[in-house]
Amino acid sequence: TMICQNSPYKGSVFQKKVPGVVRGEMTFELCVNSAVGYDHYAFTMILGDMMMSWNRTSQLHLYKGNNQWTTVSAKIKVGTWQKYKICFDTIANETVFYIDDMENPVYIYEGKVHNPKREINFDLRNYGLCSGAITTQIRNIEVKAVPEKKKLIP
């Protein structure tokens, strides 16, 4: 459970080192319990060079670099546990996002993920950019390598 309070750029951080993976899959369940005062960066997940953020409009955004963001999904349900699967291939520079429906991706991103030859950071954080307290829960986090034969998109 991560609680975000109004404390600009002084929020909480959970960080773990994970081995660099050429082709991988990250799965987790997430419940954003409030949309009141929910602001950009109130909950952020970082895997290597890939940064995702859940914002006040209940959308999932992906940082593309150079201060540019793209909307991955507007299917975020406040107060509901949702399943996520993010599949990535560092050689093909492709990332595929699934929410709840693990057969049909909500977004496919073609761009740099991370350098697979080095250990990478996995971060859960908030930046304290909200007008009130927001509780975000996350569970069943798994990051694993995916064999080259397995398709990222079924």
PDB file of C-alpha atoms in Angstrom:
ATOM      1  CA  THR A   1       0.000   0.000   0.000  1.00  0.00           C
ATOM      2  CA  MET A   2       1.336   3.419  -0.928  1.00  0.00           C
ATOM      3  CA  ILE A   3      -0.231   6.601   0.414  1.00  0.00           C
ATOM      4  CA  CYS A   4       0.350   9.819  -1.476  1.00  0.00           C
ATOM      5  CA  GLN A   5       0.009  13.090   0.459  1.00  0.00           C
ATOM      6  CA  ASN A   6       0.531  16.649  -0.689  1.00  0.00           C
ATOM      7  CA  SER A   7       4.301  16.922  -0.290  1.00  0.00           C
ATOM      8  CA  PRO A   8       5.759  17.936  -3.662  1.00  0.00           C
ATOM      9  CA  TYR A   9       8.685  15.740  -4.723  1.00  0.00           C
ATOM     10  CA  LYS A  10       9.018  14.223  -1.230  1.00  0.00           C
ATOM     11  CA  GLY A  11       6.738  11.199  -1.627  1.00  0.00           C
ATOM     12  CA  SER A  12       7.578   7.584  -0.857  1.00  0.00           C
ATOM     13  CA  VAL A  13       9.683   5.188  -2.955  1.00  0.00           C
ATOM     14  CA  PHE A  14      10.057   1.424  -3.125  1.00  0.00           C
ATOM     15  CA  GLN A  15      13.034   0.362  -5.239  1.00  0.00           C
ATOM     16  CA  LYS A  16      14.450  -3.038  -6.137  1.00  0.00           C
ATOM     17  CA  LYS A  17      17.235  -4.020  -8.517  1.00  0.00           C
ATOM     18  CA  VAL A  18      16.306  -6.654 -11.101  1.00  0.00           C
ATOM     19  CA  PRO A  19      18.529  -8.304 -13.698  1.00  0.00           C
ATOM     20  CA  GLY A  20      18.459  -6.841 -17.197  1.00  0.00           C
ATOM     21  CA  VAL A  21      16.090  -8.891 -19.354  1.00  0.00           C
ATOM     22  CA  VAL A  22      16.109  -8.971 -23.173  1.00  0.00           C
ATOM     23  CA  ARG A  23      12.472 -10.093 -23.500  1.00  0.00           C
ATOM     24  CA  GLY A  24      10.303  -9.921 -20.440  1.00  0.00           C
ATOM     25  CA  GLU A  25       6.914  -9.750 -18.863  1.00  0.00           C
ATOM     26  CA  MET A  26       5.811  -7.805 -15.813  1.00  0.00           C
ATOM     27  CA  THR A  27       2.489  -8.684 -14.201  1.00  0.00           C
ATOM     28  CA  PHE A  28       0.774  -7.080 -11.220  1.00  0.00           C
ATOM     29  CA  GLU A  29      -2.570  -6.058  -9.791  1.00  0.00           C
ATOM     30  CA  LEU A  30      -3.297  -2.432  -8.936  1.00  0.00           C
ATOM     31  CA  CYS A  31      -6.110  -0.621  -7.133  1.00  0.00           C
ATOM     32  CA  VAL A  32      -6.221   3.178  -7.171  1.00  0.00           C
ATOM     33  CA  ASN A  33      -8.599   4.023  -4.336  1.00  0.00           C
ATOM     34  CA  SER A  34      -9.303   7.659  -5.039  1.00  0.00           C
ATOM     35  CA  ALA A  35      -9.458  10.067  -7.930  1.00  0.00           C
ATOM     36  CA  VAL A  36      -9.911  13.101  -5.682  1.00  0.00           C
ATOM     37  CA  GLY A  37      -6.967  15.428  -6.157  1.00  0.00           C
ATOM     38  CA  TYR A  38      -5.152  12.699  -8.054  1.00  0.00           C
ATOM     39  CA  ASP A  39      -2.447  14.354 -10.060  1.00  0.00           C
ATOM     40  CA  HIS A  40       0.166  13.325 -12.569  1.00  0.00           C
ATOM     41  CA  TYR A  41       2.983  11.409 -10.819  1.00  0.00           C
ATOM     42  CA  ALA A  42       0.777  10.618  -7.814  1.00  0.00           C
ATOM     43  CA  PHE A  43       1.614   6.970  -8.537  1.00  0.00           C
ATOM     44  CA  THR A  44       4.465   6.042 -10.867  1.00  0.00           C
ATOM     45  CA  MET A  45       6.062   2.739 -11.833  1.00  0.00           C
ATOM     46  CA  ILE A  46       9.507   2.604 -13.421  1.00  0.00           C
ATOM     47  CA  LEU A  47      11.119  -0.455 -15.017  1.00  0.00           C
ATOM     48  CA  GLY A  48      14.522   0.383 -16.459  1.00  0.00           C
ATOM     49  CA  ASP A  49      14.000   3.313 -18.848  1.00  0.00           C
ATOM     50  CA  MET A  50      10.233   2.798 -19.044  1.00  0.00           C
ATOM     51  CA  MET A  51       8.149   5.080 -16.796  1.00  0.00           C
ATOM     52  CA  MET A  52       4.371   4.777 -16.376  1.00  0.00           C
ATOM     53  CA  SER A  53       2.140   7.138 -14.425  1.00  0.00           C
ATOM     54  CA  TRP A  54      -1.486   6.999 -13.296  1.00  0.00           C
ATOM     55  CA  ASN A  55      -3.062  10.460 -13.304  1.00  0.00           C
ATOM     56  CA  ARG A  56      -6.088  12.402 -12.053  1.00  0.00           C
ATOM     57  CA  THR A  57      -8.238  11.435 -15.022  1.00  0.00           C
ATOM     58  CA  SER A  58      -7.822   7.721 -14.255  1.00  0.00           C
ATOM     59  CA  GLN A  59      -5.591   7.179 -17.251  1.00  0.00           C
ATOM     60  CA  LEU A  60      -2.342   5.282 -17.561  1.00  0.00           C
ATOM     61  CA  HIS A  61       0.395   7.290 -19.291  1.00  0.00           C
ATOM     62  CA  LEU A  62       3.784   6.238 -20.656  1.00  0.00           C
ATOM     63  CA  TYR A  63       6.765   8.590 -20.694  1.00  0.00           C
ATOM     64  CA  LYS A  64       8.336   8.704 -24.166  1.00  0.00           C
ATOM     65  CA  GLY A  65      11.263  10.979 -23.309  1.00  0.00           C
ATOM     66  CA  ASN A  66      11.908  14.658 -24.011  1.00  0.00           C
ATOM     67  CA  ASN A  67       9.047  15.622 -21.668  1.00  0.00           C
ATOM     68  CA  GLN A  68       6.515  13.794 -23.883  1.00  0.00           C
ATOM     69  CA  TRP A  69       3.811  11.454 -22.594  1.00  0.00           C
ATOM     70  CA  THR A  70       1.305   9.243 -24.373  1.00  0.00           C
ATOM     71  CA  THR A  71      -1.973   7.813 -23.069  1.00  0.00           C
ATOM     72  CA  VAL A  72      -1.826   4.033 -22.827  1.00  0.00           C
ATOM     73  CA  SER A  73      -5.355   3.523 -21.513  1.00  0.00           C
ATOM     74  CA  ALA A  74      -8.351   5.361 -20.158  1.00  0.00           C
ATOM     75  CA  LYS A  75      -9.730   2.082 -18.753  1.00  0.00           C
ATOM     76  CA  ILE A  76      -8.466   2.612 -15.212  1.00  0.00           C
ATOM     77  CA  LYS A  77     -11.276   1.919 -12.744  1.00  0.00           C
ATOM     78  CA  VAL A  78     -10.966   3.835  -9.475  1.00  0.00           C
ATOM     79  CA  GLY A  79     -11.550   1.632  -6.409  1.00  0.00           C
ATOM     80  CA  THR A  80     -11.309  -1.634  -8.375  1.00  0.00           C
ATOM     81  CA  TRP A  81      -8.486  -4.189  -8.526  1.00  0.00           C
ATOM     82  CA  GLN A  82      -7.231  -4.471 -12.102  1.00  0.00           C
ATOM     83  CA  LYS A  83      -4.751  -6.923 -13.613  1.00  0.00           C
ATOM     84  CA  TYR A  84      -1.876  -5.620 -15.708  1.00  0.00           C
ATOM     85  CA  LYS A  85       0.586  -7.358 -17.999  1.00  0.00           C
ATOM     86  CA  ILE A  86       3.376  -5.460 -19.697  1.00  0.00           C
ATOM     87  CA  CYS A  87       5.455  -7.438 -22.204  1.00  0.00           C
ATOM     88  CA  PHE A  88       8.659  -5.942 -23.587  1.00  0.00           C
ATOM     89  CA  ASP A  89      11.308  -6.829 -26.137  1.00  0.00           C
ATOM     90  CA  THR A  90      14.499  -4.747 -25.983  1.00  0.00           C
ATOM     91  CA  ILE A  91      15.777  -5.972 -29.361  1.00  0.00           C
ATOM     92  CA  ALA A  92      12.557  -5.238 -31.278  1.00  0.00           C
ATOM     93  CA  ASN A  93      11.997  -2.090 -29.128  1.00  0.00           C
ATOM     94  CA  GLU A  94       8.397  -3.094 -28.529  1.00  0.00           C
ATOM     95  CA  THR A  95       6.241  -2.948 -25.395  1.00  0.00           C
ATOM     96  CA  VAL A  96       2.725  -4.352 -25.221  1.00  0.00           C
ATOM     97  CA  PHE A  97       0.267  -3.308 -22.488  1.00  0.00           C
ATOM     98  CA  TYR A  98      -2.685  -5.389 -21.282  1.00  0.00           C
ATOM     99  CA  ILE A  99      -5.268  -4.392 -18.661  1.00  0.00           C
ATOM    100  CA  ASP A 100      -7.703  -7.042 -17.350  1.00  0.00           C
ATOM    101  CA  ASP A 101      -8.116  -8.685 -20.788  1.00  0.00           C
ATOM    102  CA  MET A 102      -4.849 -10.590 -21.254  1.00  0.00           C
ATOM    103  CA  GLU A 103      -5.666 -11.515 -24.868  1.00  0.00           C
ATOM    104  CA  ASN A 104      -6.178  -8.064 -26.387  1.00  0.00           C
ATOM    105  CA  PRO A 105      -3.587  -5.344 -25.785  1.00  0.00           C
ATOM    106  CA  VAL A 106      -4.733  -1.823 -24.920  1.00  0.00           C
ATOM    107  CA  TYR A 107      -1.572  -0.262 -26.336  1.00  0.00           C
ATOM    108  CA  ILE A 108       1.550  -1.195 -28.299  1.00  0.00           C
ATOM    109  CA  TYR A 109       4.571   1.068 -27.938  1.00  0.00           C
ATOM    110  CA  GLU A 110       7.528   0.950 -30.319  1.00  0.00           C
ATOM    111  CA  GLY A 111      10.459   2.612 -28.599  1.00  0.00           C
ATOM    112  CA  LYS A 112      13.417   2.032 -26.295  1.00  0.00           C
ATOM    113  CA  VAL A 113      12.709   0.021 -23.150  1.00  0.00           C
ATOM    114  CA  HIS A 114      16.085  -0.407 -21.406  1.00  0.00           C
ATOM    115  CA  ASN A 115      19.576  -1.776 -21.866  1.00  0.00           C
ATOM    116  CA  PRO A 116      19.264  -5.552 -21.286  1.00  0.00           C
ATOM    117  CA  LYS A 117      22.985  -5.906 -20.451  1.00  0.00           C
ATOM    118  CA  ARG A 118      22.775  -4.133 -17.117  1.00  0.00           C
ATOM    119  CA  GLU A 119      20.886  -4.473 -13.882  1.00  0.00           C
ATOM    120  CA  ILE A 120      17.845  -2.194 -13.889  1.00  0.00           C
ATOM    121  CA  ASN A 121      15.754  -0.483 -11.248  1.00  0.00           C
ATOM    122  CA  PHE A 122      12.156  -1.383 -10.566  1.00  0.00           C
ATOM    123  CA  ASP A 123      10.541   1.558  -8.735  1.00  0.00           C
ATOM    124  CA  LEU A 124       7.135   2.249  -7.274  1.00  0.00           C
ATOM    125  CA  ARG A 125       6.895   5.871  -6.210  1.00  0.00           C
ATOM    126  CA  ASN A 126       4.781   8.904  -5.720  1.00  0.00           C
ATOM    127  CA  TYR A 127       5.970  12.445  -6.068  1.00  0.00           C
ATOM    128  CA  GLY A 128       3.525  13.959  -3.562  1.00  0.00           C
ATOM    129  CA  LEU A 129       1.808  15.982  -6.264  1.00  0.00           C
ATOM    130  CA  CYS A 130      -1.811  15.804  -5.138  1.00  0.00           C
ATOM    131  CA  SER A 131      -4.248  17.956  -3.207  1.00  0.00           C
ATOM    132  CA  GLY A 132      -5.303  15.234  -0.745  1.00  0.00           C
ATOM    133  CA  ALA A 133      -4.371  11.754   0.506  1.00  0.00           C
ATOM    134  CA  ILE A 134      -4.546   9.010  -2.129  1.00  0.00           C
ATOM    135  CA  THR A 135      -4.099   5.329  -1.333  1.00  0.00           C
ATOM    136  CA  THR A 136      -2.789   3.052  -4.085  1.00  0.00           C
ATOM    137  CA  GLN A 137      -2.487  -0.690  -3.527  1.00  0.00           C
ATOM    138  CA  ILE A 138      -0.372  -3.058  -5.577  1.00  0.00           C
ATOM    139  CA  ARG A 139       0.079  -6.812  -5.231  1.00  0.00           C
ATOM    140  CA  ASN A 140       1.355  -9.924  -7.002  1.00  0.00           C
ATOM    141  CA  ILE A 141       4.246  -8.169  -8.762  1.00  0.00           C
ATOM    142  CA  GLU A 142       6.305 -10.453 -10.993  1.00  0.00           C
ATOM    143  CA  VAL A 143       9.020  -9.649 -13.529  1.00  0.00           C
ATOM    144  CA  LYS A 144      10.292 -12.577 -15.612  1.00  0.00           C
ATOM    145  CA  ALA A 145      12.110 -13.366 -18.821  1.00  0.00           C
ATOM    146  CA  VAL A 146      10.032 -14.493 -21.817  1.00  0.00           C
ATOM    147  CA  PRO A 147      11.428 -17.089 -24.258  1.00  0.00           C
ATOM    148  CA  GLU A 148      12.132 -15.819 -27.762  1.00  0.00           C
ATOM    149  CA  LYS A 149       9.632 -18.269 -29.247  1.00  0.00           C
ATOM    150  CA  LYS A 150       6.703 -16.803 -27.286  1.00  0.00           C
ATOM    151  CA  LYS A 151       4.835 -14.002 -29.069  1.00  0.00           C
ATOM    152  CA  LEU A 152       4.292 -10.757 -27.158  1.00  0.00           C
ATOM    153  CA  ILE A 153       0.949 -10.336 -28.933  1.00  0.00           C
ATOM    154  CA  PRO A 154      -1.187 -13.518 -29.063  1.00  0.00           C
TER     155      PRO A 154
END
